[in-house]
Amino acid sequence: MDRHLAQLALGALLALPLLHLLARGTPLLPGTLRDLDVVGASLVLAGAGTLLALGMGLGLAVAAVWGRVGGFWESLLLLGYLVPPFVTGMGVLFSFQAFGIAIQGVPGILLAWTLHYTPLAYLLLKPQVRLALGLLTAARVHGVTGARGLGVVLPPLLPALAVAGGGLYLALLGNFGVPAVLGTPAGVYVLPTLAYTRLMSPFATDPLGQAAALGIWLTLLALPAVLLARPGILEARETPLPPGGGPYRLVYGLYALLALALILLGLLREALQNPYTGAFQPAFAQALALPLVQAGLRNSLLLALLTVGLLLALALALRPFPQVLRRIRSLLDLYYLLPGTLLGLGLILLLAPTPLYGTPWILLLAYLLNFAALALRALEGGPRVEGAVAVGRVHGLPPWRSWWRLGYPLLWPSAFAGAFLILPLAFSEITLSALLYAPGSETVGVAVLSALNGGLYREGAALGLVLMGISALGLLGRPRW
Amino acid sequence: MIRATVYLLLGFLLPALAQGSLTLYTSEILADVNALVEAFRRQNPGVGVQVFRSGTGEVVAKLRAELEAGNPQPDLLWFANEDFLKELAAKGLLRRVPPTVPGYPVQLAYQGGLYYEVRLLYNAIVVNTQRVPEPPSSWRDLLRPAYRGLLGMPDPNFSGAALATVGTLAQRLGFGYFEALKAQGLRIEQSNPVLQQKLARGEYGVAITTDFGARQEIAKGAPLRVVYPRDGAILVPTPVAVPTWSRNPQLALSFLRFLLSPEAQRLFAERGYYPVLPEAPRPAGAPAQVLGIRATFADPGLLAQFNALFGLRR
């Protein structure tokens, strides 16, 4: 009973920003009727992007399984997902500009989303694809041919497709960076960018309330997927497969290279070359000399390190109590799954009257809430160490020493993997920081957006490349996916 | 490692704690405000300067929100929205700090020095010489068939200078002028710098935009040319003001004095602006005199009309 009460209290506390948002936005909901086109655009764009990424991810997963692709090529593909989405957006923008094509608007957004989220779809689908294709091989041996093969492949694949699709839809719905870079300048809005615009509008009578009302629409669009969302099934047994085929490997490799080239070419050209004279003039030094960028790099590094350190400490402290860990994680899942715009607006509403507002600490709080589920999951899914701890207990160690000497050392790899997963994400965060930053607490994501909006294209591109390099660090901590 | 962490943490905390810290809210171009802040800090070591920089629209929105919450942050205001400054002045929220530098043109200190110009910028016609061999020479020339589909201007919801363009040209030529421009295929970009980048790269041929920004790109080799229309370029007021709520008025005053110092005036000229003081150098490649008409900013009604015409969302 007590435990339930505590869980309820914690849940209510965690939901406070969201409840605040709902309360503030509801009276202004009628005023958002003129924005129904943006609600529709958000839904259609996120849906279309999800289908595109799922289709590409599925194709790549099949190619990977049949072509026995792994190691280097897989890392190359995954790099696309580790690059912050708004950097992918910039890369697409500049690459097409190099060919004289203005890709801003719907095509640009969909292309950048597909490039960014296909690796995620691939990761989520590959284990089930391997299972399904193994079954297909077995069925072929037993004489199943042609379209009847679908009857073998679909049952194990459909749940995975639904889960991956739900996760992708949520990610796309809440994505701020790509539509901010490729949509807003062309007058194409989705809910997160429109909410930001309302918040920043000098002519809005009640900027916060109007943004909160849009947040309600965002919640409504996200809710079905949140209710359906389940952690992907990432463990599957190896199944017998036909011998690997060269063509599949070729297709896979070509996609990975093309995707990376589409992002990199434009960024490199813009960052390295004077666009008017064609002279080789790298813009890195200029970019890094901007005080805004220096502050952004410093703040982002600190925020990311603090976030990772605090969250992993929390996860490790909770690990001896798996029930509690699971419960808290399932509460915090909400802030990982729901669009960051909602958390950002909720925190503004909740904390604007407090001294916390306008300081870096509000950003830290937002990051902690946003990334907590990831950190807790990293340890929740780690090796089962209870046996080792029990052995220590049997040999007379007190509980905490038994954990310290036997349990935690076995968990370091999981913690390490979690740290490398969260660090790049937190470092190049943009949705929350664009809403919550104040002068002096700019993040590097805010600095890049400012550079782009201020016409410093070349400096923005140079920073994008720097962020890409830092994101590639995430590959170091890559567990066996 | 530990020491590095401590320094990092201090770097995180100190800006909030430092006493000698100045917060500036401005629409001044990022690179320009950086150059000024750096020069100021060289003269005043140990002073921290926090800058919030965005389009005038966003800067004003942020300040309005802070005023509503009773927690305004800036010590110094500098953007292209005179009406908002008038509003603040009427509420007695601006401190009178008249420019006492000899030779300062009095007509640039508004309301007896409640706020005033530190350099001048004009909205002019800027052409990409590779796309447009024969530049227009007046505002009406933009309606000639030769420029159809090549025209761009920044979003008046975001850019204060564009708000001045809409207000001034609608007053002088009528709102029909913008309807005609719309029929000419005029497109709206978010900000002046973004528009200028696209113009310099040939996405546009002719733009109604700020003169100094175009000159900065010309200095980098862009194929641009600034044309001051013979019926008058639009002088965009971008005054500086010190609010009464400033927690550090002395520092705000010394930054103001710095902006009128020979060094800052020279910096302005280097970056393509017209300095206000007579003995300061002129911007390179710019005429000594510009026929300027003082801007009228568009009021909310006119802006709504403009937004409806171009399908802009705010």
Tab-separated table of N, CA and C in Angstrom, chain A residues 235-331:
chain	number	residue	atom	x	y	z
A	235	GLU	N	16.540	-9.077	-28.422
A	235	GLU	CA	17.259	-10.337	-28.283
A	235	GLU	C	16.589	-11.413	-29.125
A	236	ALA	N	17.318	-12.028	-29.961
A	236	ALA	CA	16.783	-13.119	-30.773
A	236	ALA	C	17.889	-14.136	-30.969
A	237	ARG	N	17.489	-15.353	-31.059
A	237	ARG	CA	18.492	-16.396	-31.238
A	237	ARG	C	18.977	-16.416	-32.670
A	238	GLU	N	20.205	-16.828	-32.839
A	238	GLU	CA	20.732	-17.023	-34.179
A	238	GLU	C	19.955	-18.152	-34.832
A	239	THR	N	19.577	-17.944	-36.081
A	239	THR	CA	18.844	-18.989	-36.775
A	239	THR	C	19.608	-19.344	-38.047
A	240	PRO	N	19.372	-20.535	-38.603
A	240	PRO	CA	20.098	-20.924	-39.817
A	240	PRO	C	19.720	-20.010	-40.969
A	241	LEU	N	20.712	-19.628	-41.761
A	241	LEU	CA	20.481	-18.733	-42.880
A	241	LEU	C	21.188	-19.276	-44.118
A	242	PRO	N	20.685	-18.896	-45.280
A	242	PRO	CA	21.403	-19.304	-46.484
A	242	PRO	C	22.740	-18.584	-46.553
A	243	PRO	N	23.681	-19.115	-47.325
A	243	PRO	CA	24.992	-18.473	-47.426
A	243	PRO	C	24.869	-17.043	-47.942
A	244	GLY	N	25.745	-16.169	-47.512
A	244	GLY	CA	25.686	-14.755	-47.825
A	244	GLY	C	25.828	-14.481	-49.311
A	245	GLY	N	25.189	-13.397	-49.757
A	245	GLY	CA	25.241	-13.057	-51.163
A	245	GLY	C	25.882	-11.700	-51.374
A	246	GLY	N	26.763	-11.606	-52.357
A	246	GLY	CA	27.480	-10.382	-52.665
A	246	GLY	C	26.584	-9.209	-52.998
A	247	PRO	N	25.567	-9.386	-53.876
A	247	PRO	CA	24.742	-8.245	-54.288
A	247	PRO	C	24.097	-7.535	-53.098
A	248	TYR	N	23.656	-8.320	-52.111
A	248	TYR	CA	23.009	-7.701	-50.957
A	248	TYR	C	23.986	-6.804	-50.215
A	249	ARG	N	25.201	-7.332	-50.087
A	249	ARG	CA	26.215	-6.556	-49.392
A	249	ARG	C	26.490	-5.255	-50.141
A	250	LEU	N	26.477	-5.353	-51.473
A	250	LEU	CA	26.747	-4.190	-52.309
A	250	LEU	C	25.658	-3.125	-52.093
A	251	VAL	N	24.394	-3.566	-52.120
A	251	VAL	CA	23.278	-2.633	-51.934
A	251	VAL	C	23.410	-1.933	-50.588
A	252	TYR	N	23.693	-2.724	-49.560
A	252	TYR	CA	23.835	-2.194	-48.207
A	252	TYR	C	24.949	-1.151	-48.165
A	253	GLY	N	26.095	-1.532	-48.677
A	253	GLY	CA	27.256	-0.636	-48.652
A	253	GLY	C	26.984	0.644	-49.423
A	254	LEU	N	26.326	0.494	-50.584
A	254	LEU	CA	26.032	1.667	-51.407
A	254	LEU	C	25.125	2.629	-50.654
A	255	TYR	N	24.092	2.086	-49.992
A	255	TYR	CA	23.188	2.961	-49.258
A	255	TYR	C	23.946	3.701	-48.153
A	256	ALA	N	24.730	2.918	-47.381
A	256	ALA	CA	25.452	3.534	-46.254
A	256	ALA	C	26.348	4.666	-46.744
A	257	LEU	N	27.048	4.424	-47.868
A	257	LEU	CA	27.955	5.448	-48.396
A	257	LEU	C	27.185	6.652	-48.931
A	258	LEU	N	26.105	6.379	-49.664
A	258	LEU	CA	25.332	7.456	-50.261
A	258	LEU	C	24.720	8.344	-49.177
A	259	ALA	N	24.172	7.697	-48.133
A	259	ALA	CA	23.542	8.452	-47.051
A	259	ALA	C	24.565	9.367	-46.387
A	260	LEU	N	25.738	8.829	-46.130
A	260	LEU	CA	26.775	9.620	-45.477
A	260	LEU	C	27.251	10.747	-46.394
A	261	ALA	N	27.382	10.408	-47.690
A	261	ALA	CA	27.859	11.405	-48.647
A	261	ALA	C	26.867	12.565	-48.750
A	262	LEU	N	25.560	12.262	-48.732
A	262	LEU	CA	24.549	13.311	-48.846
A	262	LEU	C	24.647	14.294	-47.693
A	263	ILE	N	25.019	13.781	-46.527
A	263	ILE	CA	25.152	14.662	-45.372
A	263	ILE	C	26.483	15.398	-45.414
A	264	LEU	N	27.543	14.633	-45.722
A	264	LEU	CA	28.899	15.168	-45.574
A	264	LEU	C	29.283	16.157	-46.669
A	265	LEU	N	28.923	15.832	-47.926
A	265	LEU	CA	29.417	16.634	-49.054
A	265	LEU	C	29.111	18.114	-48.878
A	266	GLY	N	27.844	18.396	-48.593
A	266	GLY	CA	27.429	19.786	-48.472
A	266	GLY	C	28.116	20.475	-47.308
A	267	LEU	N	28.195	19.776	-46.183
A	267	LEU	CA	28.822	20.369	-44.996
A	267	LEU	C	30.289	20.674	-45.286
A	268	LEU	N	30.981	19.713	-45.908
A	268	LEU	CA	32.403	19.901	-46.192
A	268	LEU	C	32.611	21.074	-47.142
A	269	ARG	N	31.792	21.101	-48.212
A	269	ARG	CA	31.959	22.148	-49.215
A	269	ARG	C	31.737	23.514	-48.570
A	270	GLU	N	30.657	23.609	-47.783
A	270	GLU	CA	30.314	24.886	-47.173
A	270	GLU	C	31.370	25.306	-46.152
A	271	ALA	N	31.876	24.345	-45.393
A	271	ALA	CA	32.809	24.680	-44.316
A	271	ALA	C	34.211	24.979	-44.839
A	272	LEU	N	34.569	24.388	-45.963
A	272	LEU	CA	35.962	24.483	-46.409
A	272	LEU	C	36.191	25.519	-47.499
A	273	GLN	N	35.121	25.819	-48.280
A	273	GLN	CA	35.351	26.599	-49.484
A	273	GLN	C	34.631	27.931	-49.430
A	274	ASN	N	35.319	28.997	-49.826
A	274	ASN	CA	34.656	30.285	-49.975
A	274	ASN	C	33.665	30.165	-51.132
A	275	PRO	N	32.372	30.380	-50.866
A	275	PRO	CA	31.372	30.097	-51.902
A	275	PRO	C	31.468	31.045	-53.094
A	276	TYR	N	32.100	32.205	-52.926
A	276	TYR	CA	32.136	33.180	-54.009
A	276	TYR	C	33.386	33.045	-54.845
A	277	THR	N	34.531	32.850	-54.181
A	277	THR	CA	35.784	32.810	-54.921
A	277	THR	C	36.219	31.372	-55.198
A	278	GLY	N	35.629	30.408	-54.489
A	278	GLY	CA	36.025	29.015	-54.683
A	278	GLY	C	37.341	28.676	-53.992
A	279	ALA	N	37.909	29.647	-53.270
A	279	ALA	CA	39.194	29.407	-52.607
A	279	ALA	C	39.011	28.496	-51.390
A	280	PHE	N	40.072	27.776	-51.053
A	280	PHE	CA	40.057	26.899	-49.890
A	280	PHE	C	40.228	27.747	-48.631
A	281	GLN	N	39.151	27.911	-47.865
A	281	GLN	CA	39.188	28.765	-46.663
A	281	GLN	C	38.365	28.110	-45.564
A	282	PRO	N	38.966	27.191	-44.824
A	282	PRO	CA	38.187	26.508	-43.774
A	282	PRO	C	37.599	27.512	-42.783
A	283	ALA	N	36.364	27.272	-42.370
A	283	ALA	CA	35.679	28.223	-41.492
A	283	ALA	C	35.724	27.782	-40.028
A	284	PHE	N	36.535	26.739	-39.739
A	284	PHE	CA	36.524	26.192	-38.380
A	284	PHE	C	36.996	27.217	-37.354
A	285	ALA	N	38.115	27.917	-37.688
A	285	ALA	CA	38.683	28.852	-36.719
A	285	ALA	C	37.686	29.965	-36.413
A	286	GLN	N	37.052	30.518	-37.484
A	286	GLN	CA	36.061	31.582	-37.276
A	286	GLN	C	34.924	31.080	-36.392
A	287	ALA	N	34.487	29.852	-36.679
A	287	ALA	CA	33.340	29.316	-35.946
A	287	ALA	C	33.682	29.157	-34.472
A	288	LEU	N	34.858	28.590	-34.210
A	288	LEU	CA	35.223	28.314	-32.827
A	288	LEU	C	35.587	29.588	-32.080
A	289	ALA	N	35.879	30.668	-32.831
A	289	ALA	CA	36.227	31.926	-32.166
A	289	ALA	C	34.989	32.682	-31.699
A	290	LEU	N	33.807	32.313	-32.196
A	290	LEU	CA	32.591	33.020	-31.760
A	290	LEU	C	32.332	32.735	-30.281
A	291	PRO	N	32.177	33.777	-29.465
A	291	PRO	CA	31.945	33.550	-28.034
A	291	PRO	C	30.713	32.678	-27.783
A	292	LEU	N	29.693	32.856	-28.621
A	292	LEU	CA	28.474	32.066	-28.474
A	292	LEU	C	28.789	30.580	-28.621
A	293	VAL	N	29.666	30.279	-29.562
A	293	VAL	CA	30.023	28.884	-29.808
A	293	VAL	C	30.849	28.334	-28.647
A	294	GLN	N	31.778	29.160	-28.163
A	294	GLN	CA	32.595	28.700	-27.038
A	294	GLN	C	31.723	28.430	-25.816
A	295	ALA	N	30.821	29.373	-25.540
A	295	ALA	CA	29.913	29.162	-24.405
A	295	ALA	C	29.065	27.923	-24.647
A	296	GLY	N	28.604	27.759	-25.887
A	296	GLY	CA	27.761	26.616	-26.223
A	296	GLY	C	28.487	25.300	-26.017
A	297	LEU	N	29.725	25.234	-26.496
A	297	LEU	CA	30.493	23.997	-26.336
A	297	LEU	C	30.724	23.695	-24.864
A	298	ARG	N	31.072	24.725	-24.102
A	298	ARG	CA	31.345	24.541	-22.680
A	298	ARG	C	30.090	24.087	-21.950
A	299	ASN	N	29.000	24.803	-22.186
A	299	ASN	CA	27.759	24.450	-21.489
A	299	ASN	C	27.263	23.070	-21.881
A	300	SER	N	27.326	22.749	-23.179
A	300	SER	CA	26.833	21.452	-23.620
A	300	SER	C	27.675	20.327	-23.023
A	301	LEU	N	28.992	20.534	-23.006
A	301	LEU	CA	29.863	19.496	-22.453
A	301	LEU	C	29.527	19.262	-20.983
A	302	LEU	N	29.398	20.374	-20.245
A	302	LEU	CA	29.080	20.239	-18.823
A	302	LEU	C	27.729	19.596	-18.589
A	303	LEU	N	26.744	20.078	-19.327
A	303	LEU	CA	25.393	19.531	-19.157
A	303	LEU	C	25.381	18.043	-19.474
A	304	ALA	N	26.066	17.667	-20.554
A	304	ALA	CA	26.067	16.264	-20.958
A	304	ALA	C	26.768	15.412	-19.900
A	305	LEU	N	27.926	15.896	-19.416
A	305	LEU	CA	28.670	15.120	-18.413
A	305	LEU	C	27.869	14.996	-17.122
A	306	LEU	N	27.293	16.119	-16.673
A	306	LEU	CA	26.499	16.081	-15.438
A	306	LEU	C	25.293	15.153	-15.598
A	307	THR	N	24.635	15.271	-16.729
A	307	THR	CA	23.458	14.436	-16.973
A	307	THR	C	23.830	12.967	-16.899
A	308	VAL	N	24.877	12.606	-17.642
A	308	VAL	CA	25.286	11.201	-17.679
A	308	VAL	C	25.722	10.735	-16.293
A	309	GLY	N	26.540	11.547	-15.619
A	309	GLY	CA	27.055	11.154	-14.307
A	309	GLY	C	25.921	10.947	-13.307
A	310	LEU	N	25.028	11.930	-13.218
A	310	LEU	CA	23.947	11.847	-12.238
A	310	LEU	C	23.002	10.690	-12.555
A	311	LEU	N	22.674	10.534	-13.817
A	311	LEU	CA	21.702	9.498	-14.169
A	311	LEU	C	22.271	8.103	-13.955
A	312	LEU	N	23.543	7.928	-14.314
A	312	LEU	CA	24.120	6.594	-14.114
A	312	LEU	C	24.287	6.304	-12.628
A	313	ALA	N	24.625	7.334	-11.848
A	313	ALA	CA	24.710	7.136	-10.400
A	313	ALA	C	23.352	6.697	-9.856
A	314	LEU	N	22.306	7.364	-10.330
A	314	LEU	CA	20.953	6.991	-9.905
A	314	LEU	C	20.635	5.559	-10.315
A	315	ALA	N	20.960	5.229	-11.557
A	315	ALA	CA	20.643	3.894	-12.067
A	315	ALA	C	21.397	2.826	-11.272
A	316	LEU	N	22.673	3.106	-10.975
A	316	LEU	CA	23.464	2.127	-10.221
A	316	LEU	C	22.923	1.987	-8.800
A	317	ALA	N	22.524	3.132	-8.210
A	317	ALA	CA	21.995	3.072	-6.848
A	317	ALA	C	20.693	2.287	-6.797
A	318	LEU	N	19.913	2.369	-7.854
A	318	LEU	CA	18.626	1.672	-7.874
A	318	LEU	C	18.757	0.217	-8.300
A	319	ARG	N	19.885	-0.134	-8.912
A	319	ARG	CA	20.020	-1.452	-9.512
A	319	ARG	C	19.798	-2.598	-8.522
A	320	PRO	N	20.233	-2.474	-7.251
A	320	PRO	CA	19.971	-3.579	-6.317
A	320	PRO	C	18.482	-3.782	-6.045
A	321	PHE	N	17.636	-2.842	-6.450
A	321	PHE	CA	16.192	-2.979	-6.225
A	321	PHE	C	15.476	-2.992	-7.574
A	322	PRO	N	15.542	-4.111	-8.275
A	322	PRO	CA	15.070	-4.144	-9.667
A	322	PRO	C	13.610	-3.725	-9.821
A	323	GLN	N	12.772	-4.050	-8.820
A	323	GLN	CA	11.355	-3.674	-8.926
A	323	GLN	C	11.191	-2.159	-8.966
A	324	VAL	N	11.896	-1.497	-8.019
A	324	VAL	CA	11.823	-0.037	-7.942
A	324	VAL	C	12.371	0.570	-9.227
A	325	LEU	N	13.499	0.035	-9.671
A	325	LEU	CA	14.136	0.536	-10.888
A	325	LEU	C	13.157	0.472	-12.058
A	326	ARG	N	12.478	-0.671	-12.172
A	326	ARG	CA	11.572	-0.853	-13.303
A	326	ARG	C	10.396	0.125	-13.211
A	327	ARG	N	9.871	0.286	-11.993
A	327	ARG	CA	8.718	1.182	-11.821
A	327	ARG	C	9.082	2.625	-12.175
A	328	ILE	N	10.213	3.075	-11.603
A	328	ILE	CA	10.608	4.462	-11.869
A	328	ILE	C	10.888	4.662	-13.350
A	329	ARG	N	11.537	3.663	-13.933
A	329	ARG	CA	11.839	3.771	-15.361
A	329	ARG	C	10.553	3.874	-16.179
A	330	SER	N	9.553	3.074	-15.803
A	330	SER	CA	8.331	3.102	-16.617
A	330	SER	C	7.632	4.453	-16.479
A	331	LEU	N	7.803	5.123	-15.337
A	331	LEU	CA	7.252	6.481	-15.202
A	331	LEU	C	8.015	7.458	-16.094
